[in-house]
Coordinates of C-alpha atoms in Angstrom, one line a residue:
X48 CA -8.8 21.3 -1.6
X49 CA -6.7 20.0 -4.3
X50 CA -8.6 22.0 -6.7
X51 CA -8.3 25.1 -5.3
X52 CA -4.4 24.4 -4.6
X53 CA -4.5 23.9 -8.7
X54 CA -6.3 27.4 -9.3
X55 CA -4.1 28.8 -7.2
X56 CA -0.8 28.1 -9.1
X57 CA -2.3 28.7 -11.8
X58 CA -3.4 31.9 -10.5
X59 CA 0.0 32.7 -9.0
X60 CA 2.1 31.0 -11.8
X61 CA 4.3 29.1 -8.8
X62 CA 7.3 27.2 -10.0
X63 CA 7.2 23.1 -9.7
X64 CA 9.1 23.4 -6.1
X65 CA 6.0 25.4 -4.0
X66 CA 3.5 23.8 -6.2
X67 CA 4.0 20.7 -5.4
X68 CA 4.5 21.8 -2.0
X69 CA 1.3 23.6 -1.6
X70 CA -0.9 21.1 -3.5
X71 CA 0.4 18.0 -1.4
X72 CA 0.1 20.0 2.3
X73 CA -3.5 21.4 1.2
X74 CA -4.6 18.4 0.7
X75 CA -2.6 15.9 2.8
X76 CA -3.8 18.1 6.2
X77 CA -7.4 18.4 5.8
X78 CA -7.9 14.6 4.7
X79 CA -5.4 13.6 7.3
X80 CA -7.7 15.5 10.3
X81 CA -11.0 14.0 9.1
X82 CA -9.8 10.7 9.0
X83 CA -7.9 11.3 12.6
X84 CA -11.5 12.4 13.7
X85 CA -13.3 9.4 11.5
X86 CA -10.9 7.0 13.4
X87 CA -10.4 8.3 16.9
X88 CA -12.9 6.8 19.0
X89 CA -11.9 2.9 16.9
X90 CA -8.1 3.1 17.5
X91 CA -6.8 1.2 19.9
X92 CA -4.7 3.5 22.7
X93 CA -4.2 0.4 25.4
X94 CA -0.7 -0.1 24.3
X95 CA 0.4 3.1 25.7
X96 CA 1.4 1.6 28.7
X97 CA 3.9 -0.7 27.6
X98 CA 6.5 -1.8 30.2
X99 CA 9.7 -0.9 27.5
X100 CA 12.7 0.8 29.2
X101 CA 12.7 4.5 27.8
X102 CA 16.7 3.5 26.5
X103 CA 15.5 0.2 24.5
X104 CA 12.5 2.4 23.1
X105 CA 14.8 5.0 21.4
X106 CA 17.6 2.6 20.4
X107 CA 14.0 0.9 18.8
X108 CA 13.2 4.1 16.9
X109 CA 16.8 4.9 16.3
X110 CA 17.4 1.5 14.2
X111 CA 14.3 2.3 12.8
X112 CA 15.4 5.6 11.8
X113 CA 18.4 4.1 10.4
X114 CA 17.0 1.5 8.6
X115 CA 14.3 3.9 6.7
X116 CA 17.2 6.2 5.9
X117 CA 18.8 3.3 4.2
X118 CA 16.3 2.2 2.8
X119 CA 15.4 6.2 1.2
X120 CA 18.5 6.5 0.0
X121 CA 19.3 3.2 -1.5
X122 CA 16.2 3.6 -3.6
X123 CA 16.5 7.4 -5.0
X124 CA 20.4 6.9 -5.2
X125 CA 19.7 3.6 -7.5
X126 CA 16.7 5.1 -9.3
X127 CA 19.0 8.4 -10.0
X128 CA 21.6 6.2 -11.2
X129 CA 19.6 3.9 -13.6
X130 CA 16.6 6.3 -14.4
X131 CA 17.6 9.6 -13.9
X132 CA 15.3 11.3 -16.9
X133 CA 12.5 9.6 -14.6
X134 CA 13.2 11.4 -11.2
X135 CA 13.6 14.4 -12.1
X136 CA 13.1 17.4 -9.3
X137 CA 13.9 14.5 -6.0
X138 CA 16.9 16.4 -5.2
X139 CA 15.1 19.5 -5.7
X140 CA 13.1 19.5 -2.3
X141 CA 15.8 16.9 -0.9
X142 CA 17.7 20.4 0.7
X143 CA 14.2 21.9 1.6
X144 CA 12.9 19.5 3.2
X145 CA 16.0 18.4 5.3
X146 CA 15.2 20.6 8.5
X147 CA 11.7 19.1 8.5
X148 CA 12.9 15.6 8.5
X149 CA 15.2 16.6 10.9
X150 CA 12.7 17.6 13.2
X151 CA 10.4 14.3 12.5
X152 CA 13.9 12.4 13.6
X153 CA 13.8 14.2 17.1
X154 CA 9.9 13.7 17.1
X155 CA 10.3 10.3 16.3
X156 CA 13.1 9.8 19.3
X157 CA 11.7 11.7 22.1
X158 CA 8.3 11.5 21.7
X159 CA 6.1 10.2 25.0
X160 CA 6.2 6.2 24.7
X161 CA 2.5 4.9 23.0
X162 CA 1.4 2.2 20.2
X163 CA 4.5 1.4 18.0
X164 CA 5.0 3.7 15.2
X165 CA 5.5 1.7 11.4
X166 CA 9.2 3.5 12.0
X167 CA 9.5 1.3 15.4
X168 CA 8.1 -1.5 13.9
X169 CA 10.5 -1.7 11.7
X170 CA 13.4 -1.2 14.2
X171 CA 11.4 -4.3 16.3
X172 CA 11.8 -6.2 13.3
X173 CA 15.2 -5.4 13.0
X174 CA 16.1 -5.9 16.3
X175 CA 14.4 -9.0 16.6
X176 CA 15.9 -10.1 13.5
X177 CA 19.3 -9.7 14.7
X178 CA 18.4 -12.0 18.3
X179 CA 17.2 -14.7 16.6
X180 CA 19.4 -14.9 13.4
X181 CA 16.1 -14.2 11.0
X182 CA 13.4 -12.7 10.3
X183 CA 9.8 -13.7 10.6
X184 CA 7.0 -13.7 8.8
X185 CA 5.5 -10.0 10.8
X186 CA 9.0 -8.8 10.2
X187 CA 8.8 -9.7 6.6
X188 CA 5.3 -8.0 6.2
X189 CA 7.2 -4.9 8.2
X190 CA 10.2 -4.7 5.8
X191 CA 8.6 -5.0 2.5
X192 CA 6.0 -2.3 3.7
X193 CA 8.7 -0.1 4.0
X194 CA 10.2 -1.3 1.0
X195 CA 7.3 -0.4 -0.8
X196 CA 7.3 3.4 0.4
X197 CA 11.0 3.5 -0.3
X198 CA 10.6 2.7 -3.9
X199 CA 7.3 4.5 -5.0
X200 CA 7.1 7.8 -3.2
X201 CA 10.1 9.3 -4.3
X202 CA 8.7 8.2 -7.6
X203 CA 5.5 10.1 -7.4
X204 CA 7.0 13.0 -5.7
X205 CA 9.2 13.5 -8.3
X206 CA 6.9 12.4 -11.7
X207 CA 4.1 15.1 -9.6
X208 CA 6.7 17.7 -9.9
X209 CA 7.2 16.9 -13.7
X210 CA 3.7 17.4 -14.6
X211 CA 3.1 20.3 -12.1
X212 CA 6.4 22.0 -14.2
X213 CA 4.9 20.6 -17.4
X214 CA 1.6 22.5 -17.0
X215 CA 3.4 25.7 -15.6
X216 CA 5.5 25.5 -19.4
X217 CA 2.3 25.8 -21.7
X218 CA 1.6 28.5 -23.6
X219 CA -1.2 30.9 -21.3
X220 CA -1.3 33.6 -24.2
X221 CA -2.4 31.6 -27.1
X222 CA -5.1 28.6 -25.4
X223 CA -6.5 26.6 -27.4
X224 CA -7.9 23.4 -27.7
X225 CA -4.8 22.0 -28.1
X226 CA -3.4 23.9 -24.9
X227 CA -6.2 23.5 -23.0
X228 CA -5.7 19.4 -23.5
X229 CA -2.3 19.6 -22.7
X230 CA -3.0 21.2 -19.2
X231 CA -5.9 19.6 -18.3
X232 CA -4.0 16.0 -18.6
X233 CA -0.8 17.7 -16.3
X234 CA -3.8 18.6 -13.6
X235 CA -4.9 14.9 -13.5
X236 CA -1.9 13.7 -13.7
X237 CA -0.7 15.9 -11.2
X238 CA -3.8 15.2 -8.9
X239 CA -3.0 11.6 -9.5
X240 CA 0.3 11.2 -8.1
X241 CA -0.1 13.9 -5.6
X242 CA -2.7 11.6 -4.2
X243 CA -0.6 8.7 -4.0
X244 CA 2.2 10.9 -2.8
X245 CA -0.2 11.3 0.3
X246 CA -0.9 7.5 0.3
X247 CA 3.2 6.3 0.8
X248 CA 3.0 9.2 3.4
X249 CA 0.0 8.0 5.5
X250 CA 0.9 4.3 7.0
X251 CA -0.6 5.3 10.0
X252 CA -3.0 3.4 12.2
X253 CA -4.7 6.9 13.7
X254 CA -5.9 7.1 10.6
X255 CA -6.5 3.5 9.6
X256 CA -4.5 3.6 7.0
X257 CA -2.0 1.3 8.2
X258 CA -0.8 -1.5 5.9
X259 CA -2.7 -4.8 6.5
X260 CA -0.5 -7.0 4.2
X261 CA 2.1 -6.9 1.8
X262 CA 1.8 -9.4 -1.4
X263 CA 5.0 -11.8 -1.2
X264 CA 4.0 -13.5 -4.5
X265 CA 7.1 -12.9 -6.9
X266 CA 5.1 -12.7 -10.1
X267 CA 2.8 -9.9 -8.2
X268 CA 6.2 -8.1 -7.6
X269 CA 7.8 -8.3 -11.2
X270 CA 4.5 -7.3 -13.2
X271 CA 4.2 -4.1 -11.1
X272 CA 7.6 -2.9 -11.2
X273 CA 7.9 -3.5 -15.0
X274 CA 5.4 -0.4 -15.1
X275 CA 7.8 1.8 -13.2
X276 CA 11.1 2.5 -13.5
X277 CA 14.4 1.2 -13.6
X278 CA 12.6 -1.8 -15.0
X279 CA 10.3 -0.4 -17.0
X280 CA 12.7 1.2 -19.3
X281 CA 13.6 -2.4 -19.9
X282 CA 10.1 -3.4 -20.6
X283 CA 7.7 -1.2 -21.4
X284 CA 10.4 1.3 -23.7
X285 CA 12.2 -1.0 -25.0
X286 CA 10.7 -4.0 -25.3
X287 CA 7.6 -3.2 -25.4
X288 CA 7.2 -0.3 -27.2
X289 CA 4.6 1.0 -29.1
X290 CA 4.8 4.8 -29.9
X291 CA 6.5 6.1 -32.8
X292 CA 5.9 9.9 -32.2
X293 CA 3.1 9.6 -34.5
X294 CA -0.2 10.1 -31.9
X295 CA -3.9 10.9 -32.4
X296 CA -3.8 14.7 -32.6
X297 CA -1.6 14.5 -35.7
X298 CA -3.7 12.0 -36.9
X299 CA -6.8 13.8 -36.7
X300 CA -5.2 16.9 -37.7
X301 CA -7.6 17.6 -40.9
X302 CA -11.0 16.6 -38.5
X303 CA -11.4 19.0 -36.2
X304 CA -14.7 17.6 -34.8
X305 CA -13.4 14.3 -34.5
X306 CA -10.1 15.5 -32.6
X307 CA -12.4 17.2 -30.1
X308 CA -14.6 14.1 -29.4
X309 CA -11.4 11.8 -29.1
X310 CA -9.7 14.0 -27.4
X311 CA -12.5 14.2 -25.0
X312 CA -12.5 10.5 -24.7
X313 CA -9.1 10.5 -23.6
X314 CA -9.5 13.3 -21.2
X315 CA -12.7 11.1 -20.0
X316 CA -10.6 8.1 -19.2
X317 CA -7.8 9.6 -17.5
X318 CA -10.4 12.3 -15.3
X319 CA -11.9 8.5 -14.0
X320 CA -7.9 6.9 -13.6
X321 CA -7.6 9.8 -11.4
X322 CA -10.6 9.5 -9.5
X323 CA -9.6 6.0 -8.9
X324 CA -6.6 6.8 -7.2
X325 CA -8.6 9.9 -5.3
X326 CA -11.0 7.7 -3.9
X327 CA -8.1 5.8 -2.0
X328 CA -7.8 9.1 0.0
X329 CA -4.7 8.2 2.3
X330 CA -4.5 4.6 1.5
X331 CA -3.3 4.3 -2.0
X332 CA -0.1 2.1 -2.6
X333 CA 0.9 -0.5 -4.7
X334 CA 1.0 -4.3 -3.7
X335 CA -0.1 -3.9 -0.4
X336 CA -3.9 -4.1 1.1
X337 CA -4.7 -0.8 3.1
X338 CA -8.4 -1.7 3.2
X339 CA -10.7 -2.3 0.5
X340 CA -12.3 0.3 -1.8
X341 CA -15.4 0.2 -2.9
X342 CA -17.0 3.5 -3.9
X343 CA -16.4 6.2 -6.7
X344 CA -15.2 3.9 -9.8
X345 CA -14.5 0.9 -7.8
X346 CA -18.7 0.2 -7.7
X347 CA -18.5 -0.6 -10.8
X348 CA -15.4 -2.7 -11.7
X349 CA -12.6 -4.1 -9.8
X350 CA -10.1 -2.1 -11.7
X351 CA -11.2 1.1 -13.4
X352 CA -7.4 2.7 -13.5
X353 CA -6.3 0.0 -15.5
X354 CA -8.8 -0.7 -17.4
X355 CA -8.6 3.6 -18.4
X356 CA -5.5 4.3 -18.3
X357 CA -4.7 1.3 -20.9
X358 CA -7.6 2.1 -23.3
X359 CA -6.3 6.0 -22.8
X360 CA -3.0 4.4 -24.0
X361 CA -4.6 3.2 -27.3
X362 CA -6.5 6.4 -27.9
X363 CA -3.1 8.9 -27.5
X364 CA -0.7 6.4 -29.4
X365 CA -3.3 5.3 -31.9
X366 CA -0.7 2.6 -32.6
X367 CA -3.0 0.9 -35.3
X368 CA -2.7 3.6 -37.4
X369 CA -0.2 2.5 -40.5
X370 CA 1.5 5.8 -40.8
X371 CA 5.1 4.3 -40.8
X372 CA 3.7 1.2 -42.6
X373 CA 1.5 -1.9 -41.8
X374 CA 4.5 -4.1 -40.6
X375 CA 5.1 -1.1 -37.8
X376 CA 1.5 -0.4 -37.2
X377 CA 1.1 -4.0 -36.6
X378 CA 3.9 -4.6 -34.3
X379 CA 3.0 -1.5 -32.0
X380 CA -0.5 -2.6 -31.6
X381 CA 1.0 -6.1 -30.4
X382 CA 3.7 -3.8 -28.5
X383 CA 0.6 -2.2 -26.8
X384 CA -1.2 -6.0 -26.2
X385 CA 2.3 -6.8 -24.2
X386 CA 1.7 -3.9 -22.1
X387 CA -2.0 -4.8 -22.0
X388 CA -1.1 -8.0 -20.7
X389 CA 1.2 -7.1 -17.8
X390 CA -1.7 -5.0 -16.4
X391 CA -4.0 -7.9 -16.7
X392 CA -1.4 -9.6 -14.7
X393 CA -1.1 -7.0 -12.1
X394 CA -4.7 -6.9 -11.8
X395 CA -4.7 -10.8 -11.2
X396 CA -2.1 -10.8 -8.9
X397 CA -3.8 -8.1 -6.7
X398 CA -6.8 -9.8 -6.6
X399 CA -4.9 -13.2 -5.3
X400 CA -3.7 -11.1 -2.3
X401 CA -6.4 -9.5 -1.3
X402 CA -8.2 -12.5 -1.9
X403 CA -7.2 -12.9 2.0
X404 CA -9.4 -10.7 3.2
X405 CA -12.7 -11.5 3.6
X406 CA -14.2 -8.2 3.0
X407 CA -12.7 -8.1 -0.6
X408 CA -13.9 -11.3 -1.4
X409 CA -17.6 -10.2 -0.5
X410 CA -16.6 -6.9 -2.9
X411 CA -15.2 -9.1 -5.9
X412 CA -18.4 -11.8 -5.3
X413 CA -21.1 -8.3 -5.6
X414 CA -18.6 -6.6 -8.5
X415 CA -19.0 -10.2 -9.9
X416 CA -23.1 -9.8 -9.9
X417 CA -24.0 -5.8 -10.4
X418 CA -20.7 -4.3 -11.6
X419 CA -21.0 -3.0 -15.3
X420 CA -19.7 -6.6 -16.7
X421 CA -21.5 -8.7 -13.8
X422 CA -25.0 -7.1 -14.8
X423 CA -24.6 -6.9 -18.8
X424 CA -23.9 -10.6 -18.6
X425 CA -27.0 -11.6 -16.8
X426 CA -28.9 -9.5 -18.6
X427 CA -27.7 -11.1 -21.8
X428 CA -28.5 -14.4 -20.1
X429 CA -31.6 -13.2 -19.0
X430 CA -32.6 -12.8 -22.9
X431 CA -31.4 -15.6 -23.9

């Protein structure tokens, strides 16, 4: 569905705003009724039932409300403030989309009582929080679930829009290979974020998409919001970095073969980042455990989207190239290790959480014996 949204814009030339529209709702409904239908018959409906006065339910879902809201609009108003080049087009659908979340508020308040919602979780928590002077460990989980959503899906949202306006700016009368390149990286990326768009949408136990657990770990926290901004223009751009506006298509300029073979490596990499983040279907998010993965890339390595997207990295920036000088090529390449590194610590500090759960430690123990590493190493011990 999302590639038939795609030919569509293309087809129809749509600006960002109804692209991004029509891409997310094409394929947020039809994955959101399958797994509705997958999960039916397993979710739980015996709390529907529960003995809660009909006035403490809604003042439950109305501190709920309130407590999302705040949340929202704490995290765009911040991320405006400190990295507005970076959220670009949030305020775009903010007006759009206001009668719609107006009606989900009146849904949320009046709807028939049944198994709490993650919104009246929250307002549980809250509530509970305020009786007893603290919050517990649940209401912890509850809070920095939401915290979570807060912070990354007006991020991808907006950073879906940019790529989704990028690919509507190319050049359709004159495609190349160059073009061609150029659009067929905004189409991933697009697909990419749109996806985990989708996943920040989805908390929902009909669907089983619910958050299990939220990593509490400080370090996991830190090395995966130095990838994104506010922080990130702290780290990773300043810092840490490594490109000097000098990439591989200049580079390759005079080798016309060669260009098209990296440049198909690249493409390569980032088609199976984004199929990593596709095969998540509803449950993508960062630092949380939605239920493991374990098809598509994720049979063969633990972590195929950061293992491409950095390698991608090295292939665009080509930062061992000494075009400004050795001293400049060599510190971009260590500028790109840095980065390098904080991945490899997000990837450790994932595995630590969901470490917890027994079915990804079965996962990591198999990946550890026939994923691509796990079987070239006993192979090579088999020779030897």
């Amino acid at each position: 569905m999302a590639t038939l949204a795609w030919v569509a814009i293309l087809h129809w030339r749509l600006p960002a705003l109804p692209a991004i529209v029509l891409l997310v709702v094409s394929t947020a409904i039809p994955m959101w009724l399958l797994e509705l239908r997958r999960h039916s018959r397993a979710f739980d409906h015996g709390d529907h039932e529960r003995q809660v006065p009909l006035k403490q339910l809604r003042l439950q879902r109305l501190i709920g409300l309130a407590g999302v809201a705040i949340l929202f609009a704490s995290s765009i108003t911040m991320q405006n403030f400190l990295a507005k080049d970076w959220i670009v087009g949030v305020y775009e659908w903010t007006l759009p989309a206001a009668p719609v979340l107006g009606f989900f508020c009146l849904w949320q308040l009046f709807c028939r009582p049944g198994p709490p919602s993650p919104i009246e979780e929250l307002g549980i928590s809250i509530v509970g929080a305020w009786n007893q002077k603290r919050l517990d460990a649940g209401g912890v989980q509850i809070l920095l679930g939401w915290v979570v959503k807060a912070f990354f899906l007006p991020l991808m949202l907006a950073w879906s829009y940019v790529w989704l306006a990028d690919a509507s700016d190319q050049n359709w009368n004159s495609i190349g290979w160059a073009s061609f390149f150029a659009i067929a990286m905004a189409w991933l990326y697009a697909i990419d974020t749109a996806f985990a768009t989708i996943g920040y949408m989805s908390t929902s136990r009909r669907i089983g998409a619910h958050i299990r657990s939220v990593d509490t770990a400080l370090l996991g926290w830190l090395s995966a919001l130095a990838c994104y901004p506010p922080l990130s223009l702290l780290v990773l751009r300043t810092w840490l970095e490594y490109k000097d506006g000098f990439e591989w298509d200049a580079w390759l300029h005079a080798s016309p073969a060669l260009a098209l073979v990296w440049g198909a490596a690249i493409l390569l990499l980032t088609a199976i980042y984004t199929l990593s983040t596709v095969m998540f279907g509803p449950r993508f998010s960062n630092l949380t455990n939605r239920g493991i993965i374990t098809s598509g890339p994720y049979r063969y390595c633990k972590h195929p989207a950061y293992f491409c997207k950095n390698l991608s990295w090295w292939l665009i920036s080509v930062p061992f190239v000494a075009n400004a000088g050795l001293k400049t090529a060599l510190f971009n390449s260590l500028a790109l290790i840095g980065v390098n590194i904080i991945y490899w610590l997000r990837a450790r500090t994932e595995e630590r959480h969901l470490m917890q759960d027994e079915s990804y430690r079965q996962y990591a123990a198999w990946i550890d014996k026939h994923g691509l590493l796990g079987s070239l190493r006993h192979r090579l011990a088999g020779r030897s």
